[in-house]
PDB file of C-alpha atoms in Angstrom:
ATOM      1  CA  UNK A   1      -0.019   0.065   0.163  1.00 78.00           C
ATOM      2  CA  UNK A   2       2.565   2.297   0.833  1.00 74.00           C
ATOM      3  CA  UNK A   3       3.778   2.338  -2.978  1.00 75.00           C
ATOM      4  CA  UNK A   4       0.547   2.080  -4.642  1.00 79.00           C
ATOM      5  CA  UNK A   5       0.462   5.575  -5.899  1.00 75.00           C
ATOM      6  CA  UNK A   6       3.997   5.014  -7.726  1.00 75.00           C
ATOM      7  CA  UNK A   7       3.065   4.733 -10.927  1.00 79.00           C
ATOM      8  CA  UNK A   8       0.734   7.746 -11.382  1.00 73.00           C
ATOM      9  CA  UNK A   9       3.632   9.763  -9.198  1.00 71.00           C
ATOM     10  CA  UNK A  10       6.147   8.524 -12.165  1.00 70.00           C
ATOM     11  CA  UNK A  11       3.889   9.307 -15.067  1.00 71.00           C
ATOM     12  CA  UNK A  12       3.818  13.204 -12.992  1.00 68.00           C
ATOM     13  CA  UNK A  13       7.259  12.963 -12.857  1.00 66.00           C
ATOM     14  CA  UNK A  14       7.107  13.377  -9.097  1.00 66.00           C
ATOM     15  CA  UNK A  15       5.747  16.683  -9.631  1.00 72.00           C
ATOM     16  CA  UNK A  16       1.755  17.321  -8.225  1.00 76.00           C
ATOM     17  CA  UNK A  17      -0.139  19.277 -11.045  1.00 80.00           C
ATOM     18  CA  UNK A  18      -2.747  19.055  -9.131  1.00 84.00           C
ATOM     19  CA  UNK A  19      -1.304  20.809  -6.535  1.00 85.00           C
ATOM     20  CA  UNK A  20       0.600  23.469  -8.700  1.00 87.00           C
ATOM     21  CA  UNK A  21      -0.034  26.963  -8.964  1.00 90.00           C
ATOM     22  CA  UNK A  22      -1.498  27.006 -12.429  1.00 91.00           C
ATOM     23  CA  UNK A  23      -3.631  24.309 -12.343  1.00 90.00           C
ATOM     24  CA  UNK A  24      -4.117  22.724  -8.981  1.00 90.00           C
ATOM     25  CA  UNK A  25      -7.576  21.781  -8.396  1.00 90.00           C
ATOM     26  CA  UNK A  26      -7.481  19.339  -5.227  1.00 87.00           C
ATOM     27  CA  UNK A  27      -6.953  20.150  -1.476  1.00 86.00           C
ATOM     28  CA  UNK A  28      -3.228  20.108  -0.632  1.00 75.00           C
ATOM     29  CA  UNK A  29      -2.146  17.011   1.182  1.00 72.00           C
ATOM     30  CA  UNK A  30       1.503  17.837   0.942  1.00 72.00           C
ATOM     31  CA  UNK A  31       1.589  20.707   3.410  1.00 79.00           C
ATOM     32  CA  UNK A  32       0.272  24.289   2.873  1.00 86.00           C
ATOM     33  CA  UNK A  33      -2.309  25.244   1.047  1.00 92.00           C
ATOM     34  CA  UNK A  34      -3.778  24.736  -2.915  1.00 92.00           C
ATOM     35  CA  UNK A  35      -4.668  27.982  -4.758  1.00 94.00           C
ATOM     36  CA  UNK A  36      -4.353  28.303  -8.742  1.00 94.00           C
ATOM     37  CA  UNK A  37      -5.279  30.225 -11.299  1.00 95.00           C
ATOM     38  CA  UNK A  38      -7.782  27.479 -12.262  1.00 95.00           C
ATOM     39  CA  UNK A  39      -9.741  27.845  -9.228  1.00 94.00           C
ATOM     40  CA  UNK A  40     -10.036  31.295  -9.235  1.00 96.00           C
ATOM     41  CA  UNK A  41     -11.313  31.243 -12.934  1.00 96.00           C
ATOM     42  CA  UNK A  42     -13.446  28.353 -12.117  1.00 94.00           C
ATOM     43  CA  UNK A  43     -15.070  30.441  -9.245  1.00 94.00           C
ATOM     44  CA  UNK A  44     -15.275  33.817 -11.350  1.00 96.00           C
ATOM     45  CA  UNK A  45     -17.246  31.964 -14.197  1.00 96.00           C
ATOM     46  CA  UNK A  46     -18.270  28.079 -13.293  1.00 93.00           C
ATOM     47  CA  UNK A  47     -18.259  27.732 -16.844  1.00 93.00           C
ATOM     48  CA  UNK A  48     -14.327  27.399 -16.684  1.00 93.00           C
ATOM     49  CA  UNK A  49     -14.845  24.119 -14.667  1.00 93.00           C
ATOM     50  CA  UNK A  50     -12.527  21.087 -15.839  1.00 91.00           C
ATOM     51  CA  UNK A  51     -11.250  23.371 -18.841  1.00 92.00           C
ATOM     52  CA  UNK A  52      -7.309  23.370 -17.602  1.00 90.00           C
ATOM     53  CA  UNK A  53      -4.872  21.569 -19.048  1.00 90.00           C
ATOM     54  CA  UNK A  54      -0.882  21.245 -17.595  1.00 86.00           C
ATOM     55  CA  UNK A  55       1.398  20.108 -20.241  1.00 84.00           C
ATOM     56  CA  UNK A  56       4.628  21.573 -18.586  1.00 77.00           C
ATOM     57  CA  UNK A  57       7.735  19.246 -19.037  1.00 69.00           C
ATOM     58  CA  UNK A  58      10.976  19.112 -15.996  1.00 63.00           C
ATOM     59  CA  UNK A  59      13.594  20.728 -17.327  1.00 58.00           C
ATOM     60  CA  UNK A  60      12.069  21.388 -20.689  1.00 56.00           C
ATOM     61  CA  UNK A  61      14.876  24.135 -21.549  1.00 52.00           C
ATOM     62  CA  UNK A  62      14.773  26.066 -24.865  1.00 49.00           C
ATOM     63  CA  UNK A  63      17.988  23.991 -26.267  1.00 47.00           C
ATOM     64  CA  UNK A  64      15.950  20.926 -25.313  1.00 46.00           C
ATOM     65  CA  UNK A  65      16.542  18.469 -28.258  1.00 40.00           C
ATOM     66  CA  UNK A  66      12.988  18.486 -29.104  1.00 44.00           C
ATOM     67  CA  UNK A  67      12.059  22.291 -29.642  1.00 54.00           C
ATOM     68  CA  UNK A  68       9.437  23.764 -27.673  1.00 60.00           C
ATOM     69  CA  UNK A  69       7.069  24.657 -30.868  1.00 58.00           C
ATOM     70  CA  UNK A  70       7.193  20.576 -31.549  1.00 57.00           C
ATOM     71  CA  UNK A  71       6.769  19.479 -27.902  1.00 62.00           C
ATOM     72  CA  UNK A  72       3.342  21.962 -27.977  1.00 65.00           C
ATOM     73  CA  UNK A  73       2.171  20.590 -31.359  1.00 59.00           C
ATOM     74  CA  UNK A  74       1.555  16.744 -29.849  1.00 65.00           C
ATOM     75  CA  UNK A  75       0.820  18.459 -26.406  1.00 81.00           C
ATOM     76  CA  UNK A  76      -1.842  21.100 -26.424  1.00 85.00           C
ATOM     77  CA  UNK A  77      -5.294  20.888 -26.816  1.00 87.00           C
ATOM     78  CA  UNK A  78      -7.414  23.299 -28.189  1.00 90.00           C
ATOM     79  CA  UNK A  79      -9.580  23.352 -31.225  1.00 91.00           C
ATOM     80  CA  UNK A  80      -8.996  27.025 -32.780  1.00 93.00           C
ATOM     81  CA  UNK A  81     -12.364  27.388 -34.595  1.00 93.00           C
ATOM     82  CA  UNK A  82     -14.740  25.565 -31.640  1.00 93.00           C
ATOM     83  CA  UNK A  83     -13.174  26.104 -28.404  1.00 94.00           C
ATOM     84  CA  UNK A  84     -13.396  28.978 -26.478  1.00 94.00           C
ATOM     85  CA  UNK A  85     -10.453  31.797 -26.023  1.00 95.00           C
ATOM     86  CA  UNK A  86      -7.352  30.012 -23.703  1.00 95.00           C
ATOM     87  CA  UNK A  87      -4.821  31.688 -21.266  1.00 95.00           C
ATOM     88  CA  UNK A  88      -1.461  30.053 -21.941  1.00 95.00           C
ATOM     89  CA  UNK A  89       1.002  30.646 -18.814  1.00 94.00           C
ATOM     90  CA  UNK A  90       4.109  30.119 -20.572  1.00 92.00           C
ATOM     91  CA  UNK A  91       6.845  29.668 -17.487  1.00 91.00           C
ATOM     92  CA  UNK A  92      10.431  28.197 -17.741  1.00 88.00           C
ATOM     93  CA  UNK A  93      11.458  29.306 -14.131  1.00 91.00           C
ATOM     94  CA  UNK A  94      15.168  28.511 -14.177  1.00 93.00           C
ATOM     95  CA  UNK A  95      14.876  25.544 -16.708  1.00 90.00           C
ATOM     96  CA  UNK A  96      17.056  27.551 -19.187  1.00 93.00           C
ATOM     97  CA  UNK A  97      19.783  28.289 -16.948  1.00 95.00           C
ATOM     98  CA  UNK A  98      19.994  25.171 -14.825  1.00 94.00           C
ATOM     99  CA  UNK A  99      22.230  22.097 -15.689  1.00 93.00           C
ATOM    100  CA  UNK A 100      24.319  19.655 -14.106  1.00 91.00           C
ATOM    101  CA  UNK A 101      27.342  19.999 -16.613  1.00 91.00           C
ATOM    102  CA  UNK A 102      30.969  21.314 -15.135  1.00 90.00           C
ATOM    103  CA  UNK A 103      30.669  23.687 -17.498  1.00 94.00           C
ATOM    104  CA  UNK A 104      27.258  25.199 -16.804  1.00 96.00           C
ATOM    105  CA  UNK A 105      27.598  28.688 -18.196  1.00 96.00           C
ATOM    106  CA  UNK A 106      28.130  26.954 -21.718  1.00 96.00           C
ATOM    107  CA  UNK A 107      25.116  24.825 -21.552  1.00 94.00           C
ATOM    108  CA  UNK A 108      22.824  27.743 -20.550  1.00 95.00           C
ATOM    109  CA  UNK A 109      20.719  29.110 -23.199  1.00 94.00           C
ATOM    110  CA  UNK A 110      21.404  32.331 -24.576  1.00 95.00           C
ATOM    111  CA  UNK A 111      19.403  35.208 -25.245  1.00 96.00           C
ATOM    112  CA  UNK A 112      19.893  34.260 -29.364  1.00 96.00           C
ATOM    113  CA  UNK A 113      18.303  31.101 -28.602  1.00 94.00           C
ATOM    114  CA  UNK A 114      15.950  32.034 -26.294  1.00 94.00           C
ATOM    115  CA  UNK A 115      14.497  34.785 -28.969  1.00 95.00           C
ATOM    116  CA  UNK A 116      14.342  32.366 -31.476  1.00 93.00           C
ATOM    117  CA  UNK A 117      12.551  29.505 -29.992  1.00 90.00           C
ATOM    118  CA  UNK A 118      10.243  31.619 -27.945  1.00 93.00           C
ATOM    119  CA  UNK A 119       9.324  33.289 -31.587  1.00 94.00           C
ATOM    120  CA  UNK A 120       8.832  29.695 -32.696  1.00 91.00           C
ATOM    121  CA  UNK A 121       6.537  28.696 -29.947  1.00 91.00           C
ATOM    122  CA  UNK A 122       4.382  31.900 -30.051  1.00 94.00           C
ATOM    123  CA  UNK A 123       3.736  31.167 -33.482  1.00 94.00           C
ATOM    124  CA  UNK A 124       2.535  27.655 -33.554  1.00 91.00           C
ATOM    125  CA  UNK A 125       0.157  28.926 -30.356  1.00 93.00           C
ATOM    126  CA  UNK A 126      -1.217  31.607 -33.135  1.00 95.00           C
ATOM    127  CA  UNK A 127      -2.054  29.066 -35.395  1.00 93.00           C
ATOM    128  CA  UNK A 128      -3.521  26.626 -32.877  1.00 93.00           C
ATOM    129  CA  UNK A 129      -5.372  29.195 -30.896  1.00 95.00           C
ATOM    130  CA  UNK A 130      -8.971  30.509 -30.644  1.00 96.00           C
ATOM    131  CA  UNK A 131      -8.890  34.002 -31.544  1.00 97.00           C
ATOM    132  CA  UNK A 132      -9.274  36.405 -28.418  1.00 97.00           C
ATOM    133  CA  UNK A 133      -6.985  34.032 -26.491  1.00 97.00           C
ATOM    134  CA  UNK A 134      -4.192  35.403 -23.873  1.00 97.00           C
ATOM    135  CA  UNK A 135      -0.523  34.665 -23.271  1.00 97.00           C
ATOM    136  CA  UNK A 136       1.600  35.393 -20.121  1.00 96.00           C
ATOM    137  CA  UNK A 137       5.387  35.019 -20.363  1.00 96.00           C
ATOM    138  CA  UNK A 138       6.614  34.828 -16.789  1.00 96.00           C
ATOM    139  CA  UNK A 139      10.502  35.807 -16.393  1.00 96.00           C
ATOM    140  CA  UNK A 140      12.973  33.455 -15.030  1.00 96.00           C
ATOM    141  CA  UNK A 141      13.506  33.005 -10.971  1.00 96.00           C
ATOM    142  CA  UNK A 142      16.419  34.944  -9.089  1.00 97.00           C
ATOM    143  CA  UNK A 143      17.664  31.381  -7.984  1.00 97.00           C
ATOM    144  CA  UNK A 144      20.241  33.079  -5.401  1.00 98.00           C
ATOM    145  CA  UNK A 145      17.364  33.307  -3.443  1.00 97.00           C
ATOM    146  CA  UNK A 146      17.889  29.512  -2.730  1.00 97.00           C
ATOM    147  CA  UNK A 147      21.529  29.266  -1.415  1.00 97.00           C
ATOM    148  CA  UNK A 148      21.227  32.768   0.414  1.00 97.00           C
ATOM    149  CA  UNK A 149      18.152  31.059   2.503  1.00 97.00           C
ATOM    150  CA  UNK A 150      19.146  27.091   2.626  1.00 97.00           C
ATOM    151  CA  UNK A 151      22.944  26.494   2.576  1.00 97.00           C
ATOM    152  CA  UNK A 152      23.573  26.296   6.291  1.00 96.00           C
ATOM    153  CA  UNK A 153      20.095  24.960   6.975  1.00 97.00           C
ATOM    154  CA  UNK A 154      19.986  21.088   8.018  1.00 96.00           C
ATOM    155  CA  UNK A 155      18.354  18.954   5.351  1.00 95.00           C
ATOM    156  CA  UNK A 156      15.492  16.442   6.135  1.00 93.00           C
ATOM    157  CA  UNK A 157      18.319  13.737   5.664  1.00 91.00           C
ATOM    158  CA  UNK A 158      20.937  15.119   8.253  1.00 92.00           C
ATOM    159  CA  UNK A 159      18.137  17.062  10.777  1.00 90.00           C
ATOM    160  CA  UNK A 160      18.363  13.953  13.047  1.00 91.00           C
ATOM    161  CA  UNK A 161      22.204  14.117  13.892  1.00 92.00           C
ATOM    162  CA  UNK A 162      22.661  17.607  12.794  1.00 93.00           C
ATOM    163  CA  UNK A 163      25.245  16.164  10.121  1.00 94.00           C
ATOM    164  CA  UNK A 164      23.855  17.401   6.538  1.00 95.00           C
ATOM    165  CA  UNK A 165      23.309  20.638   5.448  1.00 97.00           C
ATOM    166  CA  UNK A 166      21.726  21.559   2.031  1.00 96.00           C
ATOM    167  CA  UNK A 167      25.349  23.173   1.466  1.00 97.00           C
ATOM    168  CA  UNK A 168      26.845  19.519   1.923  1.00 96.00           C
ATOM    169  CA  UNK A 169      23.985  18.205  -0.470  1.00 95.00           C
ATOM    170  CA  UNK A 170      24.614  20.453  -2.945  1.00 95.00           C
ATOM    171  CA  UNK A 171      28.321  20.113  -2.990  1.00 95.00           C
ATOM    172  CA  UNK A 172      27.349  15.943  -3.143  1.00 94.00           C
ATOM    173  CA  UNK A 173      25.040  16.225  -6.039  1.00 93.00           C
ATOM    174  CA  UNK A 174      27.398  18.227  -7.563  1.00 92.00           C
ATOM    175  CA  UNK A 175      30.143  15.890  -7.194  1.00 92.00           C
ATOM    176  CA  UNK A 176      27.958  13.432  -9.167  1.00 92.00           C
ATOM    177  CA  UNK A 177      27.041  15.545 -11.496  1.00 90.00           C
ATOM    178  CA  UNK A 178      23.952  15.248 -10.807  1.00 90.00           C
ATOM    179  CA  UNK A 179      22.977  18.494  -9.593  1.00 93.00           C
ATOM    180  CA  UNK A 180      19.442  20.128 -10.956  1.00 92.00           C
ATOM    181  CA  UNK A 181      21.472  23.577 -11.267  1.00 95.00           C
ATOM    182  CA  UNK A 182      25.205  23.699 -10.764  1.00 95.00           C
ATOM    183  CA  UNK A 183      25.021  27.582 -11.461  1.00 97.00           C
ATOM    184  CA  UNK A 184      23.143  28.461  -8.315  1.00 97.00           C
ATOM    185  CA  UNK A 185      23.452  25.688  -6.151  1.00 96.00           C
ATOM    186  CA  UNK A 186      26.989  25.900  -5.452  1.00 97.00           C
ATOM    187  CA  UNK A 187      29.282  27.592  -2.485  1.00 96.00           C
ATOM    188  CA  UNK A 188      30.832  29.924  -5.912  1.00 97.00           C
ATOM    189  CA  UNK A 189      29.067  33.300  -5.390  1.00 98.00           C
ATOM    190  CA  UNK A 190      30.379  34.415  -8.651  1.00 98.00           C
ATOM    191  CA  UNK A 191      29.312  31.550 -10.359  1.00 98.00           C
ATOM    192  CA  UNK A 192      25.672  32.229  -8.578  1.00 98.00           C
ATOM    193  CA  UNK A 193      25.663  36.193  -9.748  1.00 98.00           C
ATOM    194  CA  UNK A 194      26.715  34.784 -13.407  1.00 98.00           C
ATOM    195  CA  UNK A 195      24.071  32.464 -13.543  1.00 98.00           C
ATOM    196  CA  UNK A 196      21.475  35.229 -12.538  1.00 98.00           C
ATOM    197  CA  UNK A 197      22.646  37.826 -14.913  1.00 98.00           C
ATOM    198  CA  UNK A 198      21.860  35.101 -17.169  1.00 98.00           C
ATOM    199  CA  UNK A 199      18.399  34.699 -15.991  1.00 97.00           C
ATOM    200  CA  UNK A 200      17.918  38.344 -15.955  1.00 98.00           C
ATOM    201  CA  UNK A 201      18.992  38.419 -19.705  1.00 98.00           C
ATOM    202  CA  UNK A 202      16.433  36.002 -20.555  1.00 97.00           C
ATOM    203  CA  UNK A 203      13.817  37.345 -19.101  1.00 97.00           C
ATOM    204  CA  UNK A 204      14.792  40.937 -20.792  1.00 98.00           C
ATOM    205  CA  UNK A 205      14.001  38.544 -23.988  1.00 97.00           C
ATOM    206  CA  UNK A 206      10.676  37.992 -22.935  1.00 97.00           C
ATOM    207  CA  UNK A 207       9.853  41.224 -21.603  1.00 98.00           C
ATOM    208  CA  UNK A 208      10.785  42.751 -25.312  1.00 98.00           C
ATOM    209  CA  UNK A 209       8.981  40.195 -27.077  1.00 98.00           C
ATOM    210  CA  UNK A 210       5.709  41.044 -24.980  1.00 98.00           C
ATOM    211  CA  UNK A 211       6.245  44.723 -25.474  1.00 97.00           C
ATOM    212  CA  UNK A 212       7.136  44.465 -29.798  1.00 98.00           C
ATOM    213  CA  UNK A 213       5.590  41.819 -30.871  1.00 98.00           C
ATOM    214  CA  UNK A 214       1.940  41.534 -31.759  1.00 97.00           C
ATOM    215  CA  UNK A 215       0.022  37.825 -32.712  1.00 98.00           C
ATOM    216  CA  UNK A 216      -3.423  37.505 -34.569  1.00 98.00           C
ATOM    217  CA  UNK A 217      -5.220  35.158 -32.276  1.00 97.00           C
ATOM    218  CA  UNK A 218      -4.003  36.563 -28.960  1.00 97.00           C
ATOM    219  CA  UNK A 219      -2.731  39.371 -26.508  1.00 97.00           C
ATOM    220  CA  UNK A 220       0.548  39.169 -24.938  1.00 98.00           C
ATOM    221  CA  UNK A 221       1.630  40.108 -21.303  1.00 98.00           C
ATOM    222  CA  UNK A 222       5.126  39.857 -19.375  1.00 98.00           C
ATOM    223  CA  UNK A 223       5.277  39.621 -15.763  1.00 97.00           C
ATOM    224  CA  UNK A 224       8.295  39.052 -13.425  1.00 97.00           C
ATOM    225  CA  UNK A 225       9.010  35.837 -11.496  1.00 96.00           C
ATOM    226  CA  UNK A 226       7.103  37.068  -8.399  1.00 95.00           C
ATOM    227  CA  UNK A 227       9.539  35.224  -5.757  1.00 95.00           C
ATOM    228  CA  UNK A 228      10.265  38.634  -3.702  1.00 94.00           C
ATOM    229  CA  UNK A 229       6.668  39.538  -3.814  1.00 96.00           C
ATOM    230  CA  UNK A 230       5.964  36.038  -2.540  1.00 97.00           C
ATOM    231  CA  UNK A 231       8.519  36.216   0.388  1.00 97.00           C
ATOM    232  CA  UNK A 232       7.456  39.607   1.405  1.00 97.00           C
ATOM    233  CA  UNK A 233       3.575  38.229   2.290  1.00 96.00           C
ATOM    234  CA  UNK A 234       4.696  34.664   3.638  1.00 97.00           C
ATOM    235  CA  UNK A 235       7.070  37.346   6.017  1.00 97.00           C
ATOM    236  CA  UNK A 236       4.191  39.738   6.642  1.00 97.00           C
ATOM    237  CA  UNK A 237       2.327  36.256   7.587  1.00 96.00           C
ATOM    238  CA  UNK A 238       4.905  35.332   9.988  1.00 97.00           C
ATOM    239  CA  UNK A 239       6.750  32.781   7.881  1.00 97.00           C
ATOM    240  CA  UNK A 240      10.554  32.438   7.227  1.00 97.00           C
ATOM    241  CA  UNK A 241      11.789  32.792   3.498  1.00 97.00           C
ATOM    242  CA  UNK A 242      13.267  29.091   3.699  1.00 96.00           C
ATOM    243  CA  UNK A 243       9.684  27.648   3.834  1.00 96.00           C
ATOM    244  CA  UNK A 244       9.178  28.744   0.098  1.00 96.00           C
ATOM    245  CA  UNK A 245      11.597  25.880  -0.910  1.00 95.00           C
ATOM    246  CA  UNK A 246      10.481  22.479  -1.274  1.00 91.00           C
ATOM    247  CA  UNK A 247      12.387  20.419   1.869  1.00 91.00           C
ATOM    248  CA  UNK A 248      13.620  17.579   0.448  1.00 88.00           C
ATOM    249  CA  UNK A 249      14.852  18.679  -3.208  1.00 86.00           C
ATOM    250  CA  UNK A 250      16.287  22.128  -2.005  1.00 89.00           C
ATOM    251  CA  UNK A 251      15.153  23.602  -4.935  1.00 90.00           C
ATOM    252  CA  UNK A 252      12.009  23.836  -6.409  1.00 88.00           C
ATOM    253  CA  UNK A 253       8.879  26.106  -4.834  1.00 91.00           C
ATOM    254  CA  UNK A 254       7.194  24.500  -1.469  1.00 92.00           C
ATOM    255  CA  UNK A 255       3.214  24.549  -1.831  1.00 92.00           C
ATOM    256  CA  UNK A 256       3.179  27.686   0.107  1.00 94.00           C
ATOM    257  CA  UNK A 257       5.070  29.879  -2.600  1.00 94.00           C
ATOM    258  CA  UNK A 258       2.815  28.349  -5.000  1.00 93.00           C
ATOM    259  CA  UNK A 259      -0.424  28.983  -3.661  1.00 94.00           C
ATOM    260  CA  UNK A 260       1.005  32.549  -2.747  1.00 96.00           C
ATOM    261  CA  UNK A 261       2.476  33.206  -6.105  1.00 95.00           C
ATOM    262  CA  UNK A 262      -1.314  32.570  -7.250  1.00 95.00           C
ATOM    263  CA  UNK A 263      -2.837  35.551  -5.437  1.00 95.00           C
ATOM    264  CA  UNK A 264       0.254  37.569  -6.793  1.00 96.00           C
ATOM    265  CA  UNK A 265      -0.244  37.057 -10.378  1.00 95.00           C
ATOM    266  CA  UNK A 266      -3.989  37.194 -10.031  1.00 97.00           C
ATOM    267  CA  UNK A 267      -4.238  40.725  -8.119  1.00 96.00           C
ATOM    268  CA  UNK A 268      -1.607  41.826 -10.992  1.00 96.00           C
ATOM    269  CA  UNK A 269      -4.163  40.572 -13.987  1.00 96.00           C
ATOM    270  CA  UNK A 270      -7.126  42.162 -12.149  1.00 96.00           C
ATOM    271  CA  UNK A 271      -5.101  45.294 -11.634  1.00 96.00           C
ATOM    272  CA  UNK A 272      -3.314  45.520 -15.183  1.00 97.00           C
ATOM    273  CA  UNK A 273      -5.050  43.055 -17.721  1.00 96.00           C
ATOM    274  CA  UNK A 274      -8.822  42.790 -17.060  1.00 95.00           C
ATOM    275  CA  UNK A 275      -9.870  41.295 -19.944  1.00 95.00           C
ATOM    276  CA  UNK A 276      -7.469  38.292 -19.369  1.00 96.00           C
ATOM    277  CA  UNK A 277      -9.561  36.803 -16.781  1.00 95.00           C
ATOM    278  CA  UNK A 278     -12.948  38.086 -18.388  1.00 93.00           C
ATOM    279  CA  UNK A 279     -16.217  38.765 -16.630  1.00 94.00           C
ATOM    280  CA  UNK A 280     -17.731  37.521 -13.843  1.00 96.00           C
ATOM    281  CA  UNK A 281     -20.717  34.856 -14.769  1.00 97.00           C
ATOM    282  CA  UNK A 282     -23.844  36.105 -13.053  1.00 97.00           C
ATOM    283  CA  UNK A 283     -25.133  32.666 -13.899  1.00 97.00           C
ATOM    284  CA  UNK A 284     -22.881  31.076 -11.324  1.00 96.00           C
ATOM    285  CA  UNK A 285     -25.343  30.341  -8.787  1.00 95.00           C
ATOM    286  CA  UNK A 286     -27.983  28.686 -11.191  1.00 96.00           C
ATOM    287  CA  UNK A 287     -25.015  26.721 -12.668  1.00 94.00           C
ATOM    288  CA  UNK A 288     -24.266  25.490  -9.372  1.00 91.00           C
ATOM    289  CA  UNK A 289     -27.560  24.971  -8.197  1.00 94.00           C
ATOM    290  CA  UNK A 290     -28.064  22.586 -11.509  1.00 94.00           C
ATOM    291  CA  UNK A 291     -24.859  21.047 -11.781  1.00 91.00           C
ATOM    292  CA  UNK A 292     -23.802  20.542  -7.816  1.00 87.00           C
ATOM    293  CA  UNK A 293     -20.270  21.555  -7.036  1.00 80.00           C
ATOM    294  CA  UNK A 294     -18.906  18.331  -8.822  1.00 81.00           C
ATOM    295  CA  UNK A 295     -15.501  19.093  -7.373  1.00 76.00           C
ATOM    296  CA  UNK A 296     -12.863  21.248  -9.295  1.00 67.00           C
ATOM    297  CA  UNK A 297     -11.727  18.712 -11.795  1.00 71.00           C
TER     298      UNK A 297
END
């Protein structure tokens, strides 16, 4: 029974899209709480019920052997003629600068590659999304947050005997050449800074695309990855920054970070791009009365 969920877990690459910031629909059982763009859209308009798709791919950087547009082509489920407009959240977070190579800088996506591949993906979306859709480009994270807030803390493996810190874990993974991000999970401050510099360059590419490019079937927006705002909100709630990182891998955002990030994204959209979210459905109560709750999925 302990391993009954392993097939599903491996199918989801040990991720939990049902609890995620964009497509979460179940109450969290892994710490924190679930809040998602999907759940908020569903509350705003019950016709959004079950209209969600998570086609994320771990480590899907823009120099991935299968280019991102080709990946979208056999993953995206939307009929351009028959379906309603879509909201697409396009976020690579850190994949384009994170790798486990010794010469990690040489294996990071360049701004030129980023521009070429994102434009290729957007042109694909323009040919497949229904007219009136929206695309939100999310900038890369500043991963120095990881080292700054975790390096001297004990990893769960070392909490009993107080003998394994995150710094030691990062060094061990790097020694085995299996680090998820050699550029940020390192004691080398210069390398951490260079990695963040490249991440900022790539974010600026996305920002410029959103500013200057026009597409026939969707409008396009850019937002910075909201980690700084998330940390500020969590501090106001009495939390500590390290609690925003998943404790076992010491790398991905925690469930708390995902839920808080949802609120920040939603408020920005309400304030700056209300057309993305659509109007509230005046018939929500009647829809729920007829079809009942049915859960969020």
